CSV table of C-alpha atoms (C1' of nucleotides) in Angstrom, one decimal:
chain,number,residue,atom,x,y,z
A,1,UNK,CA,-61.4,165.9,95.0
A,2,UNK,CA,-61.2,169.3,96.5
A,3,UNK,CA,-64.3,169.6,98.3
A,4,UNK,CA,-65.8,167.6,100.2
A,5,UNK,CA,-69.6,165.8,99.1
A,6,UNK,CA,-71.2,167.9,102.0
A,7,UNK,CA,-69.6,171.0,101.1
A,8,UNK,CA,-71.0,170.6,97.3
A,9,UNK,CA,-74.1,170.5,99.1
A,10,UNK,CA,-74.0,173.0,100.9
A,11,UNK,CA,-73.1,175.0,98.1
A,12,UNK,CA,-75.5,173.7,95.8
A,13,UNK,CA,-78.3,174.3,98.2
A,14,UNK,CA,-77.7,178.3,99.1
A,15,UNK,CA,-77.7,178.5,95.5
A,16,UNK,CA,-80.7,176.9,95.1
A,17,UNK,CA,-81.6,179.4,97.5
A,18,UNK,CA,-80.4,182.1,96.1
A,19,UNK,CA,-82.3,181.4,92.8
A,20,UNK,CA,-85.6,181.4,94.7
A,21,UNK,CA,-86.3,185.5,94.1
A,22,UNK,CA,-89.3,186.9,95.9
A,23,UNK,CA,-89.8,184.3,98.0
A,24,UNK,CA,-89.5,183.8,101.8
A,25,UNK,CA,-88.8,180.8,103.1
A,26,UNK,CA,-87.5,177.7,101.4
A,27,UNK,CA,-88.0,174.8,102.8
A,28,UNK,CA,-85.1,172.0,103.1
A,29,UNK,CA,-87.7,169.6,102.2
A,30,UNK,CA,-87.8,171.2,98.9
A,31,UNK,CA,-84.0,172.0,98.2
A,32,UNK,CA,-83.8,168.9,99.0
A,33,UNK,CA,-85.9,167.0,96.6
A,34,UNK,CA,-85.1,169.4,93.9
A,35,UNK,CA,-81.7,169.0,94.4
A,36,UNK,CA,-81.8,165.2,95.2
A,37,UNK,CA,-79.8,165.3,98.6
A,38,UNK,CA,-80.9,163.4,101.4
A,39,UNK,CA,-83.1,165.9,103.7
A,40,UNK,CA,-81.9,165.0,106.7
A,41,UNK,CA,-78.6,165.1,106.0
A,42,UNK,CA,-78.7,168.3,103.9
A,43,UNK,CA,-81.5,169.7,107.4
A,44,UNK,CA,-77.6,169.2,109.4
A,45,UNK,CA,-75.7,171.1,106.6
A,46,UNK,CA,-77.9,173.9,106.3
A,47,UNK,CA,-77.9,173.6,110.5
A,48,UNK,CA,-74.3,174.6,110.2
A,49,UNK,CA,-74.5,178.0,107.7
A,50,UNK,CA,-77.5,178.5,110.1
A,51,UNK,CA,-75.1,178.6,113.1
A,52,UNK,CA,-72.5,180.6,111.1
A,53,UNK,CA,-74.8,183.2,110.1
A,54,UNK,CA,-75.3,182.9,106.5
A,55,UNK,CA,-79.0,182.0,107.0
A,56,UNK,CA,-81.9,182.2,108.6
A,57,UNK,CA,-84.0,179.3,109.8
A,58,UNK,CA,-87.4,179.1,110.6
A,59,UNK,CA,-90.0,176.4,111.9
A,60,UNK,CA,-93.3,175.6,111.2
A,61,UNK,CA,-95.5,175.8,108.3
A,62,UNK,CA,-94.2,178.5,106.0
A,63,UNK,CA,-90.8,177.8,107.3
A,64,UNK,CA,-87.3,177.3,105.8
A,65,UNK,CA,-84.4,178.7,105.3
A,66,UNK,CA,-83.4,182.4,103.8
A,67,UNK,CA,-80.4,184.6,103.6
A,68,UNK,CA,-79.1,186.8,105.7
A,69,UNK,CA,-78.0,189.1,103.4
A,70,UNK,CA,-78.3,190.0,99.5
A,71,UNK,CA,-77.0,187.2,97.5
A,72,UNK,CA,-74.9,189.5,95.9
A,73,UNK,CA,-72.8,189.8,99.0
A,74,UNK,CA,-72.5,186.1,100.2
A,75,UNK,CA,-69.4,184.8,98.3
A,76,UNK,CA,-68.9,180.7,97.6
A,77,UNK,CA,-65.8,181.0,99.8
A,78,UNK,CA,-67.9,182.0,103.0
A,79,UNK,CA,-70.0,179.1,102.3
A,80,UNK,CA,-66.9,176.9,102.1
A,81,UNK,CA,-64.6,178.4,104.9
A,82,UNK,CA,-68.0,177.8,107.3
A,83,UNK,CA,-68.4,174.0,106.4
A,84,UNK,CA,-64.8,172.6,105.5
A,85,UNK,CA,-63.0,175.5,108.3
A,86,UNK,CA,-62.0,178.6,107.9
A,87,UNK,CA,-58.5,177.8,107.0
A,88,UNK,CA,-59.1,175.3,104.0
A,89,UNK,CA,-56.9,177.5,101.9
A,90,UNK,CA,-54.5,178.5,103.8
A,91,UNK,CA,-52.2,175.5,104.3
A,92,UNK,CA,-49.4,174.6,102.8
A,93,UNK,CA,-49.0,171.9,99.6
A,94,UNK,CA,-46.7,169.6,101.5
A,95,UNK,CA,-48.1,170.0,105.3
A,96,UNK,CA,-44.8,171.8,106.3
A,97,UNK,CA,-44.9,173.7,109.2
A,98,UNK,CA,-41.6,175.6,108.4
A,99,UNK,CA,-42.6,176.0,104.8
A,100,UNK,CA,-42.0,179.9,104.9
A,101,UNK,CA,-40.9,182.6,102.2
A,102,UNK,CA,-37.2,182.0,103.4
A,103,UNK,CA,-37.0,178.3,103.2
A,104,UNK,CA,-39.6,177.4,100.7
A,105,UNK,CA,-40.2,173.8,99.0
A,106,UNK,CA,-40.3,173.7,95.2
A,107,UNK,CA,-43.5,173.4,95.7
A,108,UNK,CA,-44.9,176.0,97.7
A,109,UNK,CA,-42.7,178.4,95.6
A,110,UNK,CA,-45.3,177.5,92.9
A,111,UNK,CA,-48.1,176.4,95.3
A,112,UNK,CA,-48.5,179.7,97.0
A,113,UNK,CA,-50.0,181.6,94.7
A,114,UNK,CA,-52.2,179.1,92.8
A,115,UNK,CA,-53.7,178.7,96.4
A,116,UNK,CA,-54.4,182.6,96.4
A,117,UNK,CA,-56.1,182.5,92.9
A,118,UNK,CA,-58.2,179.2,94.2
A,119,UNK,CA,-59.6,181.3,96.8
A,120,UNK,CA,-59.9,184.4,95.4
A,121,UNK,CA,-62.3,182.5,92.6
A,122,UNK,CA,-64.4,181.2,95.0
A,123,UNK,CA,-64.3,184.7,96.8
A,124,UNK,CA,-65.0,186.8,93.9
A,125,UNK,CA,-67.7,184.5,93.1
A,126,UNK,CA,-71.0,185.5,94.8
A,127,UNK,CA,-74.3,183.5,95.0
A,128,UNK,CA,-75.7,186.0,92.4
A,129,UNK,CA,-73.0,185.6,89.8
A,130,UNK,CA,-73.8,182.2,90.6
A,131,UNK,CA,-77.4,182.5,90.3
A,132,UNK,CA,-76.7,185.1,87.1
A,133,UNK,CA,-75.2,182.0,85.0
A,134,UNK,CA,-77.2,179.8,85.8
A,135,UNK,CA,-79.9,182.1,84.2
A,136,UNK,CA,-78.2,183.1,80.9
A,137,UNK,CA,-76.2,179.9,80.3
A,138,UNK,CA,-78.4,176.8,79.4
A,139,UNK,CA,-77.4,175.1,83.0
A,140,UNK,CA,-80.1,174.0,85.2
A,141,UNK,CA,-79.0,174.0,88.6
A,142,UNK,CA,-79.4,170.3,89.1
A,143,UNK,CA,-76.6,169.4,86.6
A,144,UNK,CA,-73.8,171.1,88.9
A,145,UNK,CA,-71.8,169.8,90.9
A,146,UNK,CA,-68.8,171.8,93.0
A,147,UNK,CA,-66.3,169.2,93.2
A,148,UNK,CA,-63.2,168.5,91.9
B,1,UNK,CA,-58.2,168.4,100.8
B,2,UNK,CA,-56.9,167.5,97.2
B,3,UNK,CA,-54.8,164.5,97.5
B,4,UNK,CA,-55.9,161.1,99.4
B,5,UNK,CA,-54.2,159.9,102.6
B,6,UNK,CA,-53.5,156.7,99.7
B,7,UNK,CA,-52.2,159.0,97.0
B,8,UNK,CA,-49.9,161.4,100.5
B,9,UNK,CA,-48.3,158.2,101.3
B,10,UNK,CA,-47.6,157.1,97.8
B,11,UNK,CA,-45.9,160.1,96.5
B,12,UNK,CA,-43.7,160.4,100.1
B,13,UNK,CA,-42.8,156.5,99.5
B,14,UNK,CA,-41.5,156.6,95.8
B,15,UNK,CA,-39.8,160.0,97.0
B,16,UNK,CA,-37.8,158.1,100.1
B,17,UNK,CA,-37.1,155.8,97.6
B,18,UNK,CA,-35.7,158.5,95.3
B,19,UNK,CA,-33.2,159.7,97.9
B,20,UNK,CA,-31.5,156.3,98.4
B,21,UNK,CA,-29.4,156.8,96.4
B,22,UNK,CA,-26.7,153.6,95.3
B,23,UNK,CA,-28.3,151.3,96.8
B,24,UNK,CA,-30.5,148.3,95.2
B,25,UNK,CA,-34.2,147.4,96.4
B,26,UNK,CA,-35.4,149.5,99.4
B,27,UNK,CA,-37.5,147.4,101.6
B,28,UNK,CA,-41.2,148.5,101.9
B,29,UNK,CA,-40.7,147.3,106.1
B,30,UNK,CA,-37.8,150.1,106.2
B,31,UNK,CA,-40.4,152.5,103.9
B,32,UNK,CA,-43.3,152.1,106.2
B,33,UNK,CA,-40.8,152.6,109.6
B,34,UNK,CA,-39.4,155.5,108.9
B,35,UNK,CA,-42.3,157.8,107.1
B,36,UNK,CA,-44.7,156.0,110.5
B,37,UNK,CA,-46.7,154.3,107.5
B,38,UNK,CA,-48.7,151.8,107.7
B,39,UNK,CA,-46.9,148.5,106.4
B,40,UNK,CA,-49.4,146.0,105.0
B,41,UNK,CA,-51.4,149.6,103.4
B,42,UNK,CA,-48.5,150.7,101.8
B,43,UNK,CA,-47.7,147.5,100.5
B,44,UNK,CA,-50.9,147.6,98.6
B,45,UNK,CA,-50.1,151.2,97.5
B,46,UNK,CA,-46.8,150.4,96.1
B,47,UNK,CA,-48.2,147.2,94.3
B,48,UNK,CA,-50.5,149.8,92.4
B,49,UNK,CA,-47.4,151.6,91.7
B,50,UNK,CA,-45.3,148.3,90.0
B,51,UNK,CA,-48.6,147.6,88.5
B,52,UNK,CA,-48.3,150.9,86.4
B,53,UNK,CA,-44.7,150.1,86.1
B,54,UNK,CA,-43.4,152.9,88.0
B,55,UNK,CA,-41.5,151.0,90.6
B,56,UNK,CA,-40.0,147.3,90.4
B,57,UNK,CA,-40.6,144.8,93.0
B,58,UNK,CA,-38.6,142.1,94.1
B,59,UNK,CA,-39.3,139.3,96.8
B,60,UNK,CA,-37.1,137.8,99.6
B,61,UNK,CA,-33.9,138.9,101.3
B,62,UNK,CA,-32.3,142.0,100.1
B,63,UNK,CA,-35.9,142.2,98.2
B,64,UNK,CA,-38.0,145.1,97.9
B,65,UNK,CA,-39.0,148.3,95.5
B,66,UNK,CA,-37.0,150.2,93.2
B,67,UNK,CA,-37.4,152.9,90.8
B,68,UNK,CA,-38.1,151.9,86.9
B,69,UNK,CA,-36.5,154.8,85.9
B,70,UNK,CA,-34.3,157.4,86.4
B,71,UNK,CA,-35.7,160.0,89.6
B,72,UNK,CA,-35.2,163.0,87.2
B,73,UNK,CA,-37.6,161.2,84.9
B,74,UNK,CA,-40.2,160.3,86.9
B,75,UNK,CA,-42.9,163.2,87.9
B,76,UNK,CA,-45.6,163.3,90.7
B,77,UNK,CA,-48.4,163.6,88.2
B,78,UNK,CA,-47.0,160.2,87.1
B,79,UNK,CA,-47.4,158.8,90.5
B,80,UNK,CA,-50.6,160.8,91.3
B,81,UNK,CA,-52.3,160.0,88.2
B,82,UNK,CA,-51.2,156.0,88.6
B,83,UNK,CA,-53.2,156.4,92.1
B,84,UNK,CA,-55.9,158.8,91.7
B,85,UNK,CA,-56.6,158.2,88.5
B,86,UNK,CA,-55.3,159.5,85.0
B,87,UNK,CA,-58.3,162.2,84.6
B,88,UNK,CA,-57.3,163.7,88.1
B,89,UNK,CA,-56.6,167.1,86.8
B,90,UNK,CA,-59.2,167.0,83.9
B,91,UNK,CA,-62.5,167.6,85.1
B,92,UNK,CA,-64.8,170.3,85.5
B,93,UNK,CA,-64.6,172.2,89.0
B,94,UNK,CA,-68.9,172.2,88.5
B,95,UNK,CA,-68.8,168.7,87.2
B,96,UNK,CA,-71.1,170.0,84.1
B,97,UNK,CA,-70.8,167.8,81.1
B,98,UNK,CA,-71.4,170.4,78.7
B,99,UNK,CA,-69.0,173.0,80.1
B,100,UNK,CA,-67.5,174.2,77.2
B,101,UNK,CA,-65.5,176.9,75.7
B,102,UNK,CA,-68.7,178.1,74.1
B,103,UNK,CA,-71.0,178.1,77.4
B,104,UNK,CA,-68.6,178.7,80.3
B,105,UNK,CA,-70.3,179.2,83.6
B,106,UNK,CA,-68.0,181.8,85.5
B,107,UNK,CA,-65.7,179.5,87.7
B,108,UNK,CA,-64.7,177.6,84.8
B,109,UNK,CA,-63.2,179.9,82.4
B,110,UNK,CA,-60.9,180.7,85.9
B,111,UNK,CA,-60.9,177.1,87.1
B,112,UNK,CA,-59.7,175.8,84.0
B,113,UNK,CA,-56.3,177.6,84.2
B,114,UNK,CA,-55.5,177.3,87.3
B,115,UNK,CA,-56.6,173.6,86.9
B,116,UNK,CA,-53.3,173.5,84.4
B,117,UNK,CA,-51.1,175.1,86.5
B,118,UNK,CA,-51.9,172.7,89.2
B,119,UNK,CA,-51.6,169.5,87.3
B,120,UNK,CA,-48.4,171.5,85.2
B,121,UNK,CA,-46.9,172.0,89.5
B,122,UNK,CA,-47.0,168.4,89.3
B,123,UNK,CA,-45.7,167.9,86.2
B,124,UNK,CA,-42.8,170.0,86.4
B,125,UNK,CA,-41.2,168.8,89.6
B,126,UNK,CA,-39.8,165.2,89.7
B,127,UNK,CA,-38.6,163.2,92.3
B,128,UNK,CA,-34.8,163.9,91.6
B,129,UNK,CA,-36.1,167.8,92.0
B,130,UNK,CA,-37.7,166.9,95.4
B,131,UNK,CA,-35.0,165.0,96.7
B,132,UNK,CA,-32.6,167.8,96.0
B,133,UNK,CA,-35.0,170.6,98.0
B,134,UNK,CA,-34.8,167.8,101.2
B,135,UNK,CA,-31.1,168.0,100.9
B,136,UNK,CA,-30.5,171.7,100.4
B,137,UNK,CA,-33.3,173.0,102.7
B,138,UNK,CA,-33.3,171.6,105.8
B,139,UNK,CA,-36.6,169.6,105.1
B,140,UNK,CA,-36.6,166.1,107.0
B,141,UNK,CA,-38.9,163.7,104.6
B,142,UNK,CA,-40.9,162.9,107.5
B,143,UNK,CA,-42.0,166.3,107.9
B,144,UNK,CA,-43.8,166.0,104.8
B,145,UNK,CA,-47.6,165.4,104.0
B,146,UNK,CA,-48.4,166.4,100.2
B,147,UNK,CA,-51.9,167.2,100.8
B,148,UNK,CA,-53.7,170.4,101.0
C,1,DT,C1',-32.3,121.6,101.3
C,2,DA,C1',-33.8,124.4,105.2
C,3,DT,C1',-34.4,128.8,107.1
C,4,DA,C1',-35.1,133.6,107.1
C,5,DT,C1',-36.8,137.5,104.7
C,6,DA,C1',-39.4,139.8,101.6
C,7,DT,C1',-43.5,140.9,98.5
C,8,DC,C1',-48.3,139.3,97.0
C,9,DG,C1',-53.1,138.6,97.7
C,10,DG,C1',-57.1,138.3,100.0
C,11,DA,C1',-59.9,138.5,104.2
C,12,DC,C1',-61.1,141.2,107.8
C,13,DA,C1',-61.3,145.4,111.2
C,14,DA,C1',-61.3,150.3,112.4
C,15,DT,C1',-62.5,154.8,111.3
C,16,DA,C1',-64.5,158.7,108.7
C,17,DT,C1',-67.9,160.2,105.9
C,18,DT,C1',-72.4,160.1,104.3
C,19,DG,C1',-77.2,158.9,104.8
C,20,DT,C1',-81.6,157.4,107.6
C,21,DC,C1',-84.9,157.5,111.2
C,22,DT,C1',-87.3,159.0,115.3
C,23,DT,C1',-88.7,162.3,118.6
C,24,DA,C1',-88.9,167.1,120.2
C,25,DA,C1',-89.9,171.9,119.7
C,26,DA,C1',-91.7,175.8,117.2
C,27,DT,C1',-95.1,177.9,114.2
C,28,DT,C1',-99.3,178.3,111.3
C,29,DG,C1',-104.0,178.1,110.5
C,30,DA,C1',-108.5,176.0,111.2
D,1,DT,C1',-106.9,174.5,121.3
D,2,DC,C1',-105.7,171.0,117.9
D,3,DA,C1',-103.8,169.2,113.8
D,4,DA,C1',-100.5,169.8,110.3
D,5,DT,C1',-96.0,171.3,108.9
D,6,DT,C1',-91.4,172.4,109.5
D,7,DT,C1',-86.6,172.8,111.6
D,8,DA,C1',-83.6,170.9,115.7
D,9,DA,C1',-81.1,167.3,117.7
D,10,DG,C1',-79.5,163.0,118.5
D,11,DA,C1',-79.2,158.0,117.7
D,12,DC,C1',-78.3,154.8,114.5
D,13,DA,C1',-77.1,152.5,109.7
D,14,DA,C1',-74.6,152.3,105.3
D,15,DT,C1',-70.7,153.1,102.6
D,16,DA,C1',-66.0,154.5,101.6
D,17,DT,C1',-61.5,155.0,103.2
D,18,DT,C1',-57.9,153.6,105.8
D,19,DG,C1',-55.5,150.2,108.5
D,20,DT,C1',-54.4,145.1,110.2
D,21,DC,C1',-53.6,140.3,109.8
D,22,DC,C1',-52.6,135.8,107.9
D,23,DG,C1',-51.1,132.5,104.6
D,24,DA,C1',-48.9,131.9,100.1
D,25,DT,C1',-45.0,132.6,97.1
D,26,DA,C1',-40.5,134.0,95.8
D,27,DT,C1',-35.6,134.6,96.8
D,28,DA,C1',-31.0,134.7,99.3
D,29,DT,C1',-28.0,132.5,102.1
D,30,DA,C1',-26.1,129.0,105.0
DNA sequence: TATATATCGGACAATATTGTCTTAAATTGA
DNA sequence: TCAATTTAAGACAATATTGTCCGATATATA
């Protein structure tokens, strides 16, 4: 698989997020339920985009989480660099240190740019485009799943 | 990451294999030293691999693993498919059942080619290809971890 | 035939990942 | 101020993956 089970719900969750228009708040206990993912786990994922910045956390009753900025502008590759590293697509097929341009593998000759597409999709890819699918096509947000 | 440590060790096995050249059954003791694998874990690995009939196994002194076939003829989607599974490369990158050409959600209609250039990488490069780039590039086999 | 060497097969252990629970702290509203 | 609600934080448990060990079986060679 490509990403790991708490980086699918990660993803899945700002999405959910994302969906929720004219709201405030969300809370995880929600997300959660709706999205059947263990709260407190998914409480630790959402901890983590809290820490990077790509939400906004808040206590108490009316609490939750929100954006931090237009869903239009938060791309599935920030959500992914901030749980699995920021460097998740930017290693080499076959772990070769030495792997450069002028002493390439077979591989990574072929490798190098199917990484770039990978993570240009998930960088052209916002939460909106997300959110716009999941509108016009028939899928309900609790049928996805972002893994391999 | 897009390969297990299981499926790493299995494809850099068969390929050590691959590069010793005229000589019979390699030992999976000599395997296991010299790409720092686990013994007993790769024996089990390997024993997948005979099971699927991509290597041939044979017991006591002078014993050990072989190649059914030719190197040129045998692929790493062959050996990753015998480990991972054969539907490795087939699956949906949103895991929706009903992702179809007809109701493509946006990553899919990229994910989908780039899914086939990923399992065609595979496809396309052998072990006799792989054991040539270790000879003419300076590549030492333990260097190498075929993960991402 | 006896011994050494190798894979086979299963049980078991260590580690990493995922999931659960409990308490603390913050916030709202009565 | 007090009770209810919600995230924060850490301990702990379950599961999956990876790694280890031991006895059985097969084979070569002396």
């Amino acid at each position: 698989m490509i990403l790991s089970k708490t980086c699918d719900y990660g993803l899945r969750a700002v999405l959910y997020v994302a969906t929720c228009l004219d709201r405030e708040y969300i809370s995880i206990g929600e997300i959660s339920e709706k999205l059947n993912i263990s709260f407190h786990f998914l409480t630790k994922i959402l901890q983590k985009l809290t820490d990077k910045n790509l939400l906004i956390s808040f206590r108490g009753p009316k609490g939750g989480v929100k954006l931090t900025r237009p869903a239009g502008t938060i791309t599935l590759l920030e959500i992914i660099q901030a749980i699995e590293g920021p460097d998740f697509f930017d290693k080499c097929l076959l772990g070769l240190e030495k792997c450069k341009d002028d002493n390439q593998c077979p591989l990574h000759q072929h490798w190098s740019p199917l990484r770039l597409q990978l993570k240009n999709l998930f960088q052209q890819n916002t939460l909106e485009t997300m959110a716009e699918m999941l509108k016009t096509n028939q899928f309900r947000i609790t049928d996805l799943t972002v893994r391999f």
